[in-house]
XYZ file of C-alpha atoms in Angstrom:
322
model
C 34.136 167.818 95.080
C 31.883 170.774 94.264
C 28.744 171.033 96.467
C 26.412 170.799 93.493
C 28.004 167.506 92.452
C 27.567 166.144 95.980
C 23.851 167.058 95.995
C 23.455 165.483 92.587
C 24.951 162.225 93.830
C 22.576 162.183 96.803
C 19.498 162.432 94.622
C 20.643 159.967 91.975
C 19.983 156.247 92.078
C 22.056 154.367 94.700
C 23.398 152.156 91.912
C 25.288 155.110 90.534
C 28.573 155.587 92.413
C 30.130 159.048 92.438
C 33.965 159.208 92.230
C 36.590 161.624 93.521
C 39.092 163.288 91.246
C 42.406 161.431 91.003
C 45.525 162.826 92.710
C 47.989 164.875 90.675
C 51.768 164.992 90.248
C 52.633 161.628 91.751
C 56.436 161.649 91.922
C 59.219 159.845 93.760
C 61.917 161.974 95.362
C 64.991 159.970 96.317
C 68.108 161.120 98.165
C 70.796 158.724 99.372
C 68.537 155.773 98.560
C 65.727 157.035 100.784
C 62.597 157.224 98.608
C 59.629 159.463 99.406
C 56.470 159.425 97.279
C 54.742 162.805 96.912
C 51.430 163.861 95.315
C 48.895 166.682 95.258
C 45.103 166.472 95.681
C 42.931 167.426 92.753
C 41.141 170.759 92.957
C 37.927 170.518 94.973
C 38.959 167.407 96.917
C 37.218 167.460 100.358
C 39.469 167.982 103.355
C 38.216 164.731 104.849
C 39.603 162.734 101.928
C 42.313 160.135 102.552
C 44.772 158.446 100.223
C 46.191 154.960 99.857
C 49.470 153.881 98.210
C 50.390 150.694 96.350
C 53.656 149.693 94.714
C 54.563 147.265 91.963
C 57.774 145.332 91.430
C 57.930 144.939 87.665
C 59.044 141.344 87.964
C 55.664 140.599 89.559
C 52.150 140.912 88.174
C 50.161 142.314 91.086
C 50.195 145.506 93.086
C 50.974 145.413 96.777
C 49.830 147.900 99.395
C 52.290 149.899 101.430
C 51.076 148.990 104.944
C 51.932 152.310 106.612
C 50.435 154.385 103.771
C 46.852 153.084 103.510
C 45.172 156.108 105.066
C 47.177 159.244 104.444
C 45.400 162.489 105.342
C 45.282 165.763 103.476
C 47.991 167.317 105.659
C 50.648 164.681 104.873
C 50.391 163.922 101.146
C 53.549 161.777 101.142
C 54.660 158.215 101.808
C 58.060 156.686 102.595
C 58.546 153.751 100.206
C 62.221 153.074 101.017
C 61.586 149.677 102.539
C 59.171 148.724 99.768
C 61.783 149.440 97.078
C 64.211 146.940 98.571
C 66.047 145.876 95.398
C 68.310 148.759 94.322
C 68.691 147.564 90.730
C 65.042 146.615 90.043
C 62.190 148.518 88.400
C 59.397 149.859 90.598
C 56.232 151.869 90.207
C 53.836 153.436 92.699
C 50.205 154.532 92.513
C 47.965 156.712 94.695
C 44.182 156.712 95.101
C 41.932 159.186 96.915
C 38.957 157.790 98.829
C 36.215 158.941 101.151
C 33.363 157.390 103.067
C 31.318 156.554 99.964
C 33.520 157.357 96.957
C 36.985 156.910 95.587
C 39.110 158.162 92.725
C 40.971 156.498 89.941
C 44.575 155.490 90.478
C 47.386 157.837 89.497
C 50.639 156.132 88.548
C 54.192 157.317 88.985
C 56.884 156.849 86.396
C 59.073 153.761 86.567
C 61.849 154.058 89.110
C 65.208 152.288 89.510
C 66.603 153.124 92.966
C 70.328 152.931 92.244
C 70.047 154.910 89.010
C 67.437 157.526 89.893
C 68.436 158.422 93.427
C 70.582 161.442 94.212
C 73.716 160.283 96.010
C 74.927 162.724 98.613
C 78.559 163.627 99.246
C 80.743 161.156 101.137
C 82.730 162.032 104.242
C 86.376 162.767 103.435
C 89.355 162.905 105.827
C 92.752 164.031 104.500
C 96.097 164.137 106.349
C 99.635 164.762 105.138
C 102.352 162.067 105.126
C 105.627 163.215 103.550
C 105.231 163.471 99.781
C 101.773 161.862 99.956
C 98.284 162.353 101.387
C 96.493 159.803 103.538
C 92.862 159.586 102.410
C 89.887 158.059 104.220
C 86.418 158.110 102.627
C 83.165 157.073 104.280
C 79.968 156.497 102.240
C 76.901 158.674 102.859
C 74.952 157.751 105.970
C 71.264 156.890 106.274
C 68.846 153.980 105.975
C 69.245 153.722 102.230
C 73.049 153.660 102.047
C 73.163 151.183 104.923
C 71.233 148.720 102.771
C 73.379 149.356 99.730
C 76.598 148.650 101.615
C 75.565 145.002 101.807
C 75.381 144.983 98.000
C 78.821 146.691 97.690
C 77.276 149.381 95.517
C 78.814 152.287 97.442
C 82.397 151.093 97.579
C 83.899 153.152 94.751
C 84.591 156.876 94.698
C 86.032 159.348 92.240
C 88.474 161.825 93.772
C 89.743 165.059 92.285
C 93.094 166.201 93.671
C 93.830 169.893 93.137
C 97.062 171.652 94.034
C 96.550 175.066 95.609
C 98.149 177.996 93.850
C 98.187 176.876 90.230
C 94.982 174.722 90.421
C 96.675 171.739 88.786
C 94.210 168.842 89.055
C 94.021 165.110 88.415
C 91.447 162.429 89.252
C 91.640 158.875 90.550
C 89.398 156.007 91.707
C 89.402 155.117 95.408
C 87.864 152.257 97.367
C 86.270 152.957 100.748
C 87.200 149.573 102.180
C 90.620 150.734 103.358
C 92.887 153.729 103.751
C 94.301 155.090 100.518
C 97.562 156.948 99.857
C 97.811 159.613 97.167
C 101.523 159.386 96.397
C 104.202 161.236 94.398
C 103.129 164.709 95.510
C 105.300 167.741 96.099
C 106.363 168.038 99.772
C 105.251 171.052 101.767
C 102.421 172.000 99.364
C 98.695 172.285 100.060
C 96.374 169.960 98.152
C 92.560 169.912 98.199
C 90.576 166.730 97.566
C 86.938 166.461 96.479
C 85.182 163.083 96.311
C 81.899 161.725 94.965
C 80.287 158.300 94.955
C 80.798 156.441 91.686
C 77.927 154.187 90.571
C 77.448 152.942 87.028
C 74.666 154.732 85.121
C 74.027 157.188 87.973
C 74.697 160.793 87.067
C 73.181 162.361 90.179
C 76.103 162.037 92.621
C 76.950 165.182 94.577
C 80.619 165.939 95.313
C 81.898 166.660 98.790
C 83.300 169.966 99.940
C 87.041 170.321 99.265
C 89.141 168.969 102.108
C 92.627 170.491 102.138
C 95.881 169.425 103.784
C 99.591 170.085 103.421
C 102.025 167.390 102.511
C 104.760 167.126 105.126
C 107.990 169.085 104.562
C 111.143 167.109 103.726
C 112.300 165.144 106.792
C 115.041 166.751 108.881
C 118.314 164.794 108.759
C 119.026 164.384 112.471
C 122.217 162.363 111.907
C 123.772 165.091 109.778
C 122.744 167.766 112.276
C 124.185 165.761 115.186
C 127.508 165.218 113.422
C 127.731 168.904 112.571
C 127.030 169.909 116.164
C 129.653 167.475 117.480
C 132.241 168.770 115.011
C 131.620 172.365 116.030
C 131.776 171.434 119.716
C 135.077 169.578 119.251
C 136.577 172.495 117.335
C 135.539 174.971 120.014
C 136.942 172.647 122.690
C 140.312 172.412 120.940
C 140.496 176.185 120.533
C 139.583 176.754 124.159
C 142.151 174.235 125.417
C 144.868 175.761 123.250
C 144.088 179.260 124.487
C 143.998 178.065 128.099
C 147.320 176.212 127.857
C 149.062 179.050 126.043
C 147.937 181.626 128.597
C 148.975 179.379 131.488
C 152.408 178.522 130.030
C 153.129 182.179 129.345
C 152.677 183.005 133.033
C 155.047 180.215 134.238
C 158.055 180.993 131.982
C 161.260 182.258 133.651
C 161.912 185.974 133.578
C 164.956 185.514 131.401
C 162.819 183.815 128.716
C 160.078 186.386 129.005
C 162.680 189.137 128.359
C 163.904 187.534 125.129
C 161.321 189.177 122.845
C 162.160 192.670 124.152
C 165.874 191.991 123.883
C 165.542 190.878 120.309
C 163.478 193.948 119.541
C 166.122 196.208 121.072
C 168.825 194.546 119.033
C 166.823 195.070 115.873
C 166.186 198.750 116.559
C 169.688 199.660 117.904
C 171.937 201.380 115.317
C 175.422 199.839 114.942
C 178.444 202.070 115.741
C 180.642 202.851 112.741
C 184.061 201.326 112.709
C 187.008 201.085 110.339
C 189.392 198.351 109.566
C 192.096 200.876 110.186
C 191.228 200.947 113.845
C 191.398 197.202 114.027
C 194.418 196.310 111.974
C 197.737 198.037 112.674
C 199.130 200.055 109.803
C 202.640 198.762 110.364
C 203.587 195.162 110.737
C 204.929 194.333 114.168
C 208.567 193.730 114.501
C 208.804 190.010 114.927
C 212.279 188.898 115.958
C 214.098 186.948 113.390
C 215.069 183.523 114.405
C 218.457 184.231 112.991
C 218.887 187.560 114.823
C 221.630 187.566 117.376
C 220.623 187.795 120.922
C 222.235 190.743 122.631
C 222.296 191.953 126.162
C 219.240 194.074 125.556
C 217.259 191.272 124.041
C 215.125 190.675 127.047
C 214.254 194.355 127.359
C 213.298 194.628 123.709
C 211.193 191.535 123.992
C 209.277 193.035 126.900
C 208.665 196.248 124.939
C 207.347 194.264 122.028
C 204.981 192.344 124.284
C 203.696 195.628 125.712
C 203.004 196.967 122.206
C 201.177 193.792 121.311
C 199.072 194.144 124.440
C 198.074 197.663 123.446
C 197.016 196.406 120.024
C 194.930 193.603 121.550
C 193.232 196.050 123.864
C 192.323 198.279 120.908
C 190.764 195.289 119.106
C 188.748 194.257 122.106
C 187.542 197.838 122.557
C 186.239 197.947 119.034
């Protein structure tokens, strides 16, 4: 209050009561259902001035004081009305009055306020992990005194999630409940996905989304049975080859010398050139003189027979030589 106005009040009749100027800009700032009432003092308000706060539930007809905000000093200029606005879906109003030792101001009213509709809902906590061709999603509501009260009313149990695939930014949205773990299914394995979530409340357009939380879906599972069978098949094949090589090398060392020399003998026979021969050297040109069964036997028959046998022996020797 200007000094001249104070002096004027002192000299006027005691029946005349001087008033302070009413506070300005009375507003309610709400974040996560925690409501803080703010105001500004009017120009010229003495530094010794205090302020009191009342609230009104529109279903009632009378104002009620906020017990912890009945003497707010000039340095504070705010009041926490979270506990006074206990019904999240009801209408509320607040008012502020400045007062001093001998004067007071008129009341300044705030606009009507509905907690669940007018508050700014902060981002929820999001945890994402991969699980094959899906993502395992866990969402926790915002923390604080306000959200703790709303959980009992089940007003913070629904969330909107935006699932975006990294690379091509393909995106889709879905509704998720915070009461249990949720699976985002039918995703591409081995691909990174980022999920952003925000609280979903009817008629509230002030919800803030969370930061993207990214995770990879698991790669296709490794077929251990197929790998084991393949390894066993390869091991068996190698074992058979090794045993065959071992047995063949061992049997080759224990063969008789005569059998070991067969390959070289066969090779020599293949490479040796045959000696030329003629049928003339084998067959006699003249037929041998066979004695006729009707020939008379003379005194020289035995001698002739011996000569013939000698000639036949020479012919047989020639045949064997060839």
